[in-house]
Amino acid sequence: MNTLSYKTISINRETAQKEWVIVDATDQVVGRLCSKVAKLIRGKYKPTFTPHVDCGDNVIIINAEKVIFTGKKETDKVYTRYTGYPGGQRFNTPAELRLRKGGVDRILRHAVKGMLPKGRLGRKLLDNLYVYEGPEHKHEAQKPKVIDINQYK
C-alpha cells in the first residue's frame, strides 16, 4: 500500500483558495442563515479545511432587511450592549434595531460572531462578512458567484 498518498493537507494563508459568494437572505431565518454563513466564512465546507487558518470564503449577504425571526423573537429577544460609562447598559430588541441605520447589519454580525471561534482568528474571520440591506452591493469587481444557501447543511 502506498502510504504517501494519505498525507494530510495543511494549507496556509498563501495557499488558501478563497472565493467570493453572494447569499440572498430573503425570507431566511436569522439563526439558520447565520450558522451556514459562519461555516462558509470558516471554510468548513472545503476539503482543505485547516482549523487555525483563514481558509474560508468572503460572504456577501444581500436583502438583509428581509430576514425573519421565528416565534416572538422579533419583540421579545433582547440585545445588550454597554457604553463603558456607569449606568450605560443599553437594551434593544430586533424590532427596534431594524428601524436604525445599520441595525440589520448589527443583528446578523452579532449572530455570526457568536458562531465563529473566539480570539484573534474569529475577529479576523468576521472581516470576511459583508452585509447589505438591499439587493445591490459594491463587490462586482471580485466576480462573486451566487449560491443557494438552502443547499448547505
PDB file of N, CA and C in Angstrom, residues 30-124:
ATOM      1  N   VAL A  30     -32.975  33.935  10.810  1.00  0.00           N
ATOM      2  CA  VAL A  30     -31.688  34.538  11.161  1.00  0.00           C
ATOM      3  C   VAL A  30     -30.683  33.496  11.654  1.00  0.00           C
ATOM      4  N   GLY A  31     -31.054  32.684  12.618  1.00  0.00           N
ATOM      5  CA  GLY A  31     -30.110  31.724  13.198  1.00  0.00           C
ATOM      6  C   GLY A  31     -29.657  30.671  12.216  1.00  0.00           C
ATOM      7  N   ARG A  32     -30.559  30.160  11.428  1.00  0.00           N
ATOM      8  CA  ARG A  32     -30.212  29.122  10.454  1.00  0.00           C
ATOM      9  C   ARG A  32     -29.340  29.687   9.340  1.00  0.00           C
ATOM     10  N   LEU A  33     -29.657  30.895   8.899  1.00  0.00           N
ATOM     11  CA  LEU A  33     -28.845  31.545   7.881  1.00  0.00           C
ATOM     12  C   LEU A  33     -27.438  31.812   8.402  1.00  0.00           C
ATOM     13  N   CYS A  34     -27.332  32.337   9.601  1.00  0.00           N
ATOM     14  CA  CYS A  34     -26.027  32.724  10.137  1.00  0.00           C
ATOM     15  C   CYS A  34     -25.159  31.517  10.456  1.00  0.00           C
ATOM     16  N   SER A  35     -25.741  30.384  10.814  1.00  0.00           N
ATOM     17  CA  SER A  35     -24.916  29.201  11.068  1.00  0.00           C
ATOM     18  C   SER A  35     -24.291  28.694   9.773  1.00  0.00           C
ATOM     19  N   LYS A  36     -25.022  28.779   8.681  1.00  0.00           N
ATOM     20  CA  LYS A  36     -24.460  28.369   7.391  1.00  0.00           C
ATOM     21  C   LYS A  36     -23.428  29.380   6.893  1.00  0.00           C
ATOM     22  N   VAL A  37     -23.690  30.656   7.115  1.00  0.00           N
ATOM     23  CA  VAL A  37     -22.738  31.694   6.718  1.00  0.00           C
ATOM     24  C   VAL A  37     -21.450  31.563   7.530  1.00  0.00           C
ATOM     25  N   ALA A  38     -21.570  31.243   8.810  1.00  0.00           N
ATOM     26  CA  ALA A  38     -20.376  31.079   9.649  1.00  0.00           C
ATOM     27  C   ALA A  38     -19.528  29.907   9.159  1.00  0.00           C
ATOM     28  N   LYS A  39     -20.176  28.840   8.708  1.00  0.00           N
ATOM     29  CA  LYS A  39     -19.421  27.709   8.162  1.00  0.00           C
ATOM     30  C   LYS A  39     -18.734  28.088   6.856  1.00  0.00           C
ATOM     31  N   LEU A  40     -19.395  28.900   6.023  1.00  0.00           N
ATOM     32  CA  LEU A  40     -18.769  29.358   4.782  1.00  0.00           C
ATOM     33  C   LEU A  40     -17.560  30.245   5.077  1.00  0.00           C
ATOM     34  N   ILE A  41     -17.714  31.157   6.023  1.00  0.00           N
ATOM     35  CA  ILE A  41     -16.619  32.059   6.372  1.00  0.00           C
ATOM     36  C   ILE A  41     -15.451  31.284   6.965  1.00  0.00           C
ATOM     37  N   ARG A  42     -15.760  30.264   7.741  1.00  0.00           N
ATOM     38  CA  ARG A  42     -14.708  29.469   8.391  1.00  0.00           C
ATOM     39  C   ARG A  42     -14.032  28.528   7.396  1.00  0.00           C
ATOM     40  N   GLY A  43     -14.748  28.099   6.355  1.00  0.00           N
ATOM     41  CA  GLY A  43     -14.175  27.187   5.367  1.00  0.00           C
ATOM     42  C   GLY A  43     -14.471  25.734   5.661  1.00  0.00           C
ATOM     43  N   LYS A  44     -15.481  25.474   6.487  1.00  0.00           N
ATOM     44  CA  LYS A  44     -15.787  24.107   6.909  1.00  0.00           C
ATOM     45  C   LYS A  44     -16.297  23.232   5.768  1.00  0.00           C
ATOM     46  N   TYR A  45     -16.853  23.837   4.723  1.00  0.00           N
ATOM     47  CA  TYR A  45     -17.376  23.053   3.606  1.00  0.00           C
ATOM     48  C   TYR A  45     -16.283  22.631   2.631  1.00  0.00           C
ATOM     49  N   LYS A  46     -15.082  23.111   2.809  1.00  0.00           N
ATOM     50  CA  LYS A  46     -13.995  22.811   1.873  1.00  0.00           C
ATOM     51  C   LYS A  46     -13.226  21.572   2.325  1.00  0.00           C
ATOM     52  N   PRO A  47     -12.766  20.758   1.394  1.00  0.00           N
ATOM     53  CA  PRO A  47     -11.968  19.580   1.777  1.00  0.00           C
ATOM     54  C   PRO A  47     -10.593  19.948   2.317  1.00  0.00           C
ATOM     55  N   THR A  48     -10.143  21.171   2.085  1.00  0.00           N
ATOM     56  CA  THR A  48      -8.826  21.606   2.564  1.00  0.00           C
ATOM     57  C   THR A  48      -8.946  22.413   3.849  1.00  0.00           C
ATOM     58  N   PHE A  49      -9.998  22.219   4.629  1.00  0.00           N
ATOM     59  CA  PHE A  49     -10.202  22.985   5.857  1.00  0.00           C
ATOM     60  C   PHE A  49      -9.048  22.766   6.825  1.00  0.00           C
ATOM     61  N   THR A  50      -8.513  23.860   7.322  1.00  0.00           N
ATOM     62  CA  THR A  50      -7.469  23.832   8.339  1.00  0.00           C
ATOM     63  C   THR A  50      -7.942  24.714   9.488  1.00  0.00           C
ATOM     64  N   PRO A  51      -8.024  24.181  10.716  1.00  0.00           N
ATOM     65  CA  PRO A  51      -8.676  24.906  11.809  1.00  0.00           C
ATOM     66  C   PRO A  51      -8.020  26.224  12.215  1.00  0.00           C
ATOM     67  N   HIS A  52      -6.712  26.346  12.050  1.00  0.00           N
ATOM     68  CA  HIS A  52      -6.033  27.528  12.572  1.00  0.00           C
ATOM     69  C   HIS A  52      -5.723  28.569  11.493  1.00  0.00           C
ATOM     70  N   VAL A  53      -6.323  28.423  10.295  1.00  0.00           N
ATOM     71  CA  VAL A  53      -6.026  29.317   9.173  1.00  0.00           C
ATOM     72  C   VAL A  53      -7.331  29.895   8.632  1.00  0.00           C
ATOM     73  N   ASP A  54      -7.281  31.137   8.181  1.00  0.00           N
ATOM     74  CA  ASP A  54      -8.415  31.751   7.493  1.00  0.00           C
ATOM     75  C   ASP A  54      -8.473  31.191   6.075  1.00  0.00           C
ATOM     76  N   CYS A  55      -9.217  30.112   5.880  1.00  0.00           N
ATOM     77  CA  CYS A  55      -9.285  29.462   4.570  1.00  0.00           C
ATOM     78  C   CYS A  55     -10.705  29.489   4.006  1.00  0.00           C
ATOM     79  N   GLY A  56     -11.600  30.259   4.621  1.00  0.00           N
ATOM     80  CA  GLY A  56     -12.982  30.309   4.170  1.00  0.00           C
ATOM     81  C   GLY A  56     -13.202  31.334   3.084  1.00  0.00           C
ATOM     82  N   ASP A  57     -14.469  31.476   2.705  1.00  0.00           N
ATOM     83  CA  ASP A  57     -14.840  32.377   1.626  1.00  0.00           C
ATOM     84  C   ASP A  57     -15.215  33.748   2.174  1.00  0.00           C
ATOM     85  N   ASN A  58     -15.215  34.739   1.302  1.00  0.00           N
ATOM     86  CA  ASN A  58     -15.758  36.052   1.615  1.00  0.00           C
ATOM     87  C   ASN A  58     -17.240  36.010   1.255  1.00  0.00           C
ATOM     88  N   VAL A  59     -18.105  36.311   2.208  1.00  0.00           N
ATOM     89  CA  VAL A  59     -19.547  36.164   2.028  1.00  0.00           C
ATOM     90  C   VAL A  59     -20.197  37.533   1.979  1.00  0.00           C
ATOM     91  N   ILE A  60     -21.022  37.738   0.947  1.00  0.00           N
ATOM     92  CA  ILE A  60     -21.803  38.959   0.785  1.00  0.00           C
ATOM     93  C   ILE A  60     -23.267  38.590   0.999  1.00  0.00           C
ATOM     94  N   ILE A  61     -23.899  39.182   1.999  1.00  0.00           N
ATOM     95  CA  ILE A  61     -25.321  38.938   2.253  1.00  0.00           C
ATOM     96  C   ILE A  61     -26.097  40.120   1.690  1.00  0.00           C
ATOM     97  N   ILE A  62     -27.013  39.829   0.758  1.00  0.00           N
ATOM     98  CA  ILE A  62     -27.865  40.875   0.191  1.00  0.00           C
ATOM     99  C   ILE A  62     -29.291  40.670   0.677  1.00  0.00           C
ATOM    100  N   ASN A  63     -30.115  41.691   0.571  1.00  0.00           N
ATOM    101  CA  ASN A  63     -31.502  41.688   1.034  1.00  0.00           C
ATOM    102  C   ASN A  63     -31.587  41.326   2.514  1.00  0.00           C
ATOM    103  N   ALA A  64     -30.704  41.884   3.313  1.00  0.00           N
ATOM    104  CA  ALA A  64     -30.645  41.548   4.731  1.00  0.00           C
ATOM    105  C   ALA A  64     -31.863  42.048   5.499  1.00  0.00           C
ATOM    106  N   GLU A  65     -32.531  43.073   4.995  1.00  0.00           N
ATOM    107  CA  GLU A  65     -33.701  43.575   5.721  1.00  0.00           C
ATOM    108  C   GLU A  65     -34.878  42.614   5.655  1.00  0.00           C
ATOM    109  N   LYS A  66     -34.790  41.582   4.814  1.00  0.00           N
ATOM    110  CA  LYS A  66     -35.898  40.637   4.652  1.00  0.00           C
ATOM    111  C   LYS A  66     -35.722  39.366   5.479  1.00  0.00           C
ATOM    112  N   VAL A  67     -34.738  39.339   6.389  1.00  0.00           N
ATOM    113  CA  VAL A  67     -34.594  38.167   7.260  1.00  0.00           C
ATOM    114  C   VAL A  67     -35.720  38.161   8.273  1.00  0.00           C
ATOM    115  N   ILE A  68     -36.041  36.988   8.778  1.00  0.00           N
ATOM    116  CA  ILE A  68     -37.148  36.855   9.720  1.00  0.00           C
ATOM    117  C   ILE A  68     -36.670  36.148  10.985  1.00  0.00           C
ATOM    118  N   PHE A  69     -37.397  36.371  12.053  1.00  0.00           N
ATOM    119  CA  PHE A  69     -37.227  35.637  13.290  1.00  0.00           C
ATOM    120  C   PHE A  69     -38.434  34.738  13.472  1.00  0.00           C
ATOM    121  N   THR A  70     -38.249  33.585  14.096  1.00  0.00           N
ATOM    122  CA  THR A  70     -39.376  32.693  14.360  1.00  0.00           C
ATOM    123  C   THR A  70     -39.988  33.053  15.706  1.00  0.00           C
ATOM    124  N   GLY A  71     -41.247  32.709  15.865  1.00  0.00           N
ATOM    125  CA  GLY A  71     -41.930  32.944  17.131  1.00  0.00           C
ATOM    126  C   GLY A  71     -42.048  34.426  17.439  1.00  0.00           C
ATOM    127  N   LYS A  72     -41.858  34.766  18.720  1.00  0.00           N
ATOM    128  CA  LYS A  72     -41.972  36.154  19.165  1.00  0.00           C
ATOM    129  C   LYS A  72     -40.614  36.797  19.395  1.00  0.00           C
ATOM    130  N   LYS A  73     -39.566  36.254  18.762  1.00  0.00           N
ATOM    131  CA  LYS A  73     -38.218  36.771  18.993  1.00  0.00           C
ATOM    132  C   LYS A  73     -38.051  38.204  18.490  1.00  0.00           C
ATOM    133  N   GLU A  74     -38.829  38.599  17.507  1.00  0.00           N
ATOM    134  CA  GLU A  74     -38.724  39.960  16.965  1.00  0.00           C
ATOM    135  C   GLU A  74     -38.984  41.005  18.046  1.00  0.00           C
ATOM    136  N   THR A  75     -39.871  40.701  18.985  1.00  0.00           N
ATOM    137  CA  THR A  75     -40.207  41.670  20.031  1.00  0.00           C
ATOM    138  C   THR A  75     -39.695  41.266  21.411  1.00  0.00           C
ATOM    139  N   ASP A  76     -39.422  39.980  21.639  1.00  0.00           N
ATOM    140  CA  ASP A  76     -39.039  39.520  22.976  1.00  0.00           C
ATOM    141  C   ASP A  76     -37.534  39.350  23.162  1.00  0.00           C
ATOM    142  N   LYS A  77     -36.794  39.080  22.108  1.00  0.00           N
ATOM    143  CA  LYS A  77     -35.342  38.907  22.220  1.00  0.00           C
ATOM    144  C   LYS A  77     -34.709  40.249  22.552  1.00  0.00           C
ATOM    145  N   VAL A  78     -33.692  40.241  23.413  1.00  0.00           N
ATOM    146  CA  VAL A  78     -33.065  41.483  23.853  1.00  0.00           C
ATOM    147  C   VAL A  78     -31.565  41.415  23.597  1.00  0.00           C
ATOM    148  N   TYR A  79     -31.047  42.424  22.889  1.00  0.00           N
ATOM    149  CA  TYR A  79     -29.610  42.584  22.698  1.00  0.00           C
ATOM    150  C   TYR A  79     -29.113  43.582  23.728  1.00  0.00           C
ATOM    151  N   THR A  80     -28.051  43.227  24.446  1.00  0.00           N
ATOM    152  CA  THR A  80     -27.495  44.084  25.482  1.00  0.00           C
ATOM    153  C   THR A  80     -26.132  44.604  25.035  1.00  0.00           C
ATOM    154  N   ARG A  81     -25.898  45.879  25.227  1.00  0.00           N
ATOM    155  CA  ARG A  81     -24.587  46.455  24.967  1.00  0.00           C
ATOM    156  C   ARG A  81     -24.273  47.413  26.101  1.00  0.00           C
ATOM    157  N   TYR A  82     -23.019  47.764  26.208  1.00  0.00           N
ATOM    158  CA  TYR A  82     -22.574  48.610  27.304  1.00  0.00           C
ATOM    159  C   TYR A  82     -21.718  49.731  26.751  1.00  0.00           C
ATOM    160  N   THR A  83     -22.030  50.962  27.130  1.00  0.00           N
ATOM    161  CA  THR A  83     -21.333  52.123  26.587  1.00  0.00           C
ATOM    162  C   THR A  83     -19.955  52.308  27.191  1.00  0.00           C
ATOM    163  N   GLY A  84     -19.726  51.763  28.365  1.00  0.00           N
ATOM    164  CA  GLY A  84     -18.447  51.946  29.043  1.00  0.00           C
ATOM    165  C   GLY A  84     -18.530  52.945  30.176  1.00  0.00           C
ATOM    166  N   TYR A  85     -19.665  53.595  30.345  1.00  0.00           N
ATOM    167  CA  TYR A  85     -19.867  54.550  31.415  1.00  0.00           C
ATOM    168  C   TYR A  85     -20.758  53.942  32.491  1.00  0.00           C
ATOM    169  N   PRO A  86     -20.686  54.440  33.717  1.00  0.00           N
ATOM    170  CA  PRO A  86     -21.583  53.937  34.775  1.00  0.00           C
ATOM    171  C   PRO A  86     -23.045  54.168  34.389  1.00  0.00           C
ATOM    172  N   GLY A  87     -23.840  53.136  34.533  1.00  0.00           N
ATOM    173  CA  GLY A  87     -25.251  53.223  34.151  1.00  0.00           C
ATOM    174  C   GLY A  87     -25.458  53.211  32.661  1.00  0.00           C
ATOM    175  N   GLY A  88     -24.467  52.765  31.903  1.00  0.00           N
ATOM    176  CA  GLY A  88     -24.521  52.837  30.452  1.00  0.00           C
ATOM    177  C   GLY A  88     -24.959  51.558  29.772  1.00  0.00           C
ATOM    178  N   GLN A  89     -25.684  50.688  30.479  1.00  0.00           N
ATOM    179  CA  GLN A  89     -26.156  49.456  29.864  1.00  0.00           C
ATOM    180  C   GLN A  89     -27.389  49.774  29.013  1.00  0.00           C
ATOM    181  N   ARG A  90     -27.361  49.352  27.744  1.00  0.00           N
ATOM    182  CA  ARG A  90     -28.452  49.656  26.815  1.00  0.00           C
ATOM    183  C   ARG A  90     -29.051  48.362  26.302  1.00  0.00           C
ATOM    184  N   PHE A  91     -30.363  48.343  26.111  1.00  0.00           N
ATOM    185  CA  PHE A  91     -31.087  47.163  25.664  1.00  0.00           C
ATOM    186  C   PHE A  91     -31.867  47.502  24.407  1.00  0.00           C
ATOM    187  N   ASN A  92     -31.854  46.595  23.426  1.00  0.00           N
ATOM    188  CA  ASN A  92     -32.610  46.776  22.193  1.00  0.00           C
ATOM    189  C   ASN A  92     -33.220  45.450  21.779  1.00  0.00           C
ATOM    190  N   THR A  93     -34.385  45.519  21.152  1.00  0.00           N
ATOM    191  CA  THR A  93     -34.994  44.342  20.545  1.00  0.00           C
ATOM    192  C   THR A  93     -34.700  44.387  19.045  1.00  0.00           C
ATOM    193  N   PRO A  94     -34.830  43.258  18.352  1.00  0.00           N
ATOM    194  CA  PRO A  94     -34.626  43.280  16.898  1.00  0.00           C
ATOM    195  C   PRO A  94     -35.570  44.248  16.178  1.00  0.00           C
ATOM    196  N   ALA A  95     -36.799  44.409  16.682  1.00  0.00           N
ATOM    197  CA  ALA A  95     -37.736  45.345  16.052  1.00  0.00           C
ATOM    198  C   ALA A  95     -37.218  46.781  16.146  1.00  0.00           C
ATOM    199  N   GLU A  96     -36.603  47.144  17.287  1.00  0.00           N
ATOM    200  CA  GLU A  96     -36.039  48.483  17.435  1.00  0.00           C
ATOM    201  C   GLU A  96     -34.787  48.658  16.580  1.00  0.00           C
ATOM    202  N   LEU A  97     -33.968  47.602  16.483  1.00  0.00           N
ATOM    203  CA  LEU A  97     -32.740  47.707  15.699  1.00  0.00           C
ATOM    204  C   LEU A  97     -33.028  47.835  14.207  1.00  0.00           C
ATOM    205  N   ARG A  98     -34.100  47.208  13.733  1.00  0.00           N
ATOM    206  CA  ARG A  98     -34.446  47.288  12.308  1.00  0.00           C
ATOM    207  C   ARG A  98     -34.736  48.724  11.888  1.00  0.00           C
ATOM    208  N   LEU A  99     -35.227  49.542  12.811  1.00  0.00           N
ATOM    209  CA  LEU A  99     -35.563  50.922  12.481  1.00  0.00           C
ATOM    210  C   LEU A  99     -34.329  51.805  12.358  1.00  0.00           C
ATOM    211  N   ARG A 100     -33.205  51.399  12.955  1.00  0.00           N
ATOM    212  CA  ARG A 100     -31.986  52.183  12.915  1.00  0.00           C
ATOM    213  C   ARG A 100     -31.195  51.921  11.644  1.00  0.00           C
ATOM    214  N   LYS A 101     -30.364  52.874  11.296  1.00  0.00           N
ATOM    215  CA  LYS A 101     -29.464  52.691  10.165  1.00  0.00           C
ATOM    216  C   LYS A 101     -28.379  51.695  10.574  1.00  0.00           C
ATOM    217  N   GLY A 102     -28.196  50.644   9.785  1.00  0.00           N
ATOM    218  CA  GLY A 102     -27.207  49.620  10.101  1.00  0.00           C
ATOM    219  C   GLY A 102     -27.654  48.649  11.174  1.00  0.00           C
ATOM    220  N   GLY A 103     -28.914  48.665  11.545  1.00  0.00           N
ATOM    221  CA  GLY A 103     -29.400  47.783  12.601  1.00  0.00           C
ATOM    222  C   GLY A 103     -29.447  46.326  12.185  1.00  0.00           C
ATOM    223  N   VAL A 104     -29.859  46.061  10.949  1.00  0.00           N
ATOM    224  CA  VAL A 104     -29.918  44.681  10.464  1.00  0.00           C
ATOM    225  C   VAL A 104     -28.502  44.120  10.339  1.00  0.00           C
ATOM    226  N   ASP A 105     -27.560  44.958   9.942  1.00  0.00           N
ATOM    227  CA  ASP A 105     -26.161  44.552   9.887  1.00  0.00           C
ATOM    228  C   ASP A 105     -25.682  44.136  11.279  1.00  0.00           C
ATOM    229  N   ARG A 106     -26.058  44.889  12.283  1.00  0.00           N
ATOM    230  CA  ARG A 106     -25.670  44.560  13.658  1.00  0.00           C
ATOM    231  C   ARG A 106     -26.293  43.237  14.118  1.00  0.00           C
ATOM    232  N   ILE A 107     -27.537  42.981  13.740  1.00  0.00           N
ATOM    233  CA  ILE A 107     -28.206  41.733  14.113  1.00  0.00           C
ATOM    234  C   ILE A 107     -27.476  40.538  13.515  1.00  0.00           C
ATOM    235  N   LEU A 108     -27.193  40.594  12.213  1.00  0.00           N
ATOM    236  CA  LEU A 108     -26.552  39.457  11.542  1.00  0.00           C
ATOM    237  C   LEU A 108     -25.102  39.279  11.991  1.00  0.00           C
ATOM    238  N   ARG A 109     -24.374  40.377  12.172  1.00  0.00           N
ATOM    239  CA  ARG A 109     -22.987  40.256  12.643  1.00  0.00           C
ATOM    240  C   ARG A 109     -22.925  39.668  14.046  1.00  0.00           C
ATOM    241  N   HIS A 110     -23.859  40.042  14.908  1.00  0.00           N
ATOM    242  CA  HIS A 110     -23.897  39.502  16.270  1.00  0.00           C
ATOM    243  C   HIS A 110     -24.124  38.001  16.243  1.00  0.00           C
ATOM    244  N   ALA A 111     -25.029  37.546  15.366  1.00  0.00           N
ATOM    245  CA  ALA A 111     -25.326  36.116  15.283  1.00  0.00           C
ATOM    246  C   ALA A 111     -24.145  35.337  14.710  1.00  0.00           C
ATOM    247  N   VAL A 112     -23.517  35.857  13.656  1.00  0.00           N
ATOM    248  CA  VAL A 112     -22.385  35.160  13.040  1.00  0.00           C
ATOM    249  C   VAL A 112     -21.182  35.161  13.981  1.00  0.00           C
ATOM    250  N   LYS A 113     -20.953  36.267  14.671  1.00  0.00           N
ATOM    251  CA  LYS A 113     -19.814  36.373  15.578  1.00  0.00           C
ATOM    252  C   LYS A 113     -19.876  35.321  16.677  1.00  0.00           C
ATOM    253  N   GLY A 114     -21.074  35.043  17.175  1.00  0.00           N
ATOM    254  CA  GLY A 114     -21.213  34.029  18.217  1.00  0.00           C
ATOM    255  C   GLY A 114     -20.933  32.625  17.736  1.00  0.00           C
ATOM    256  N   MET A 115     -20.966  32.401  16.431  1.00  0.00           N
ATOM    257  CA  MET A 115     -20.742  31.069  15.862  1.00  0.00           C
ATOM    258  C   MET A 115     -19.328  30.884  15.339  1.00  0.00           C
ATOM    259  N   LEU A 116     -18.504  31.908  15.417  1.00  0.00           N
ATOM    260  CA  LEU A 116     -17.107  31.819  14.994  1.00  0.00           C
ATOM    261  C   LEU A 116     -16.221  31.569  16.214  1.00  0.00           C
ATOM    262  N   PRO A 117     -14.994  31.100  16.008  1.00  0.00           N
ATOM    263  CA  PRO A 117     -14.114  30.873  17.154  1.00  0.00           C
ATOM    264  C   PRO A 117     -13.786  32.186  17.864  1.00  0.00           C
ATOM    265  N   LYS A 118     -13.592  32.079  19.173  1.00  0.00           N
ATOM    266  CA  LYS A 118     -13.260  33.259  19.962  1.00  0.00           C
ATOM    267  C   LYS A 118     -11.755  33.495  19.876  1.00  0.00           C
ATOM    268  N   GLY A 119     -11.340  34.739  19.835  1.00  0.00           N
ATOM    269  CA  GLY A 119      -9.922  35.061  19.785  1.00  0.00           C
ATOM    270  C   GLY A 119      -9.559  35.788  18.502  1.00  0.00           C
ATOM    271  N   ARG A 120      -8.258  35.797  18.206  1.00  0.00           N
ATOM    272  CA  ARG A 120      -7.756  36.565  17.060  1.00  0.00           C
ATOM    273  C   ARG A 120      -8.301  36.052  15.733  1.00  0.00           C
ATOM    274  N   LEU A 121      -8.372  34.729  15.580  1.00  0.00           N
ATOM    275  CA  LEU A 121      -8.843  34.167  14.312  1.00  0.00           C
ATOM    276  C   LEU A 121     -10.305  34.517  14.070  1.00  0.00           C
ATOM    277  N   GLY A 122     -11.146  34.436  15.098  1.00  0.00           N
ATOM    278  CA  GLY A 122     -12.552  34.762  14.943  1.00  0.00           C
ATOM    279  C   GLY A 122     -12.777  36.216  14.573  1.00  0.00           C
ATOM    280  N   ARG A 123     -12.004  37.100  15.189  1.00  0.00           N
ATOM    281  CA  ARG A 123     -12.136  38.522  14.851  1.00  0.00           C
ATOM    282  C   ARG A 123     -11.683  38.792  13.423  1.00  0.00           C
ATOM    283  N   LYS A 124     -10.659  38.096  12.976  1.00  0.00           N
ATOM    284  CA  LYS A 124     -10.179  38.241  11.601  1.00  0.00           C
ATOM    285  C   LYS A 124     -11.198  37.684  10.605  1.00  0.00           C
TER     286      LYS A 124
END
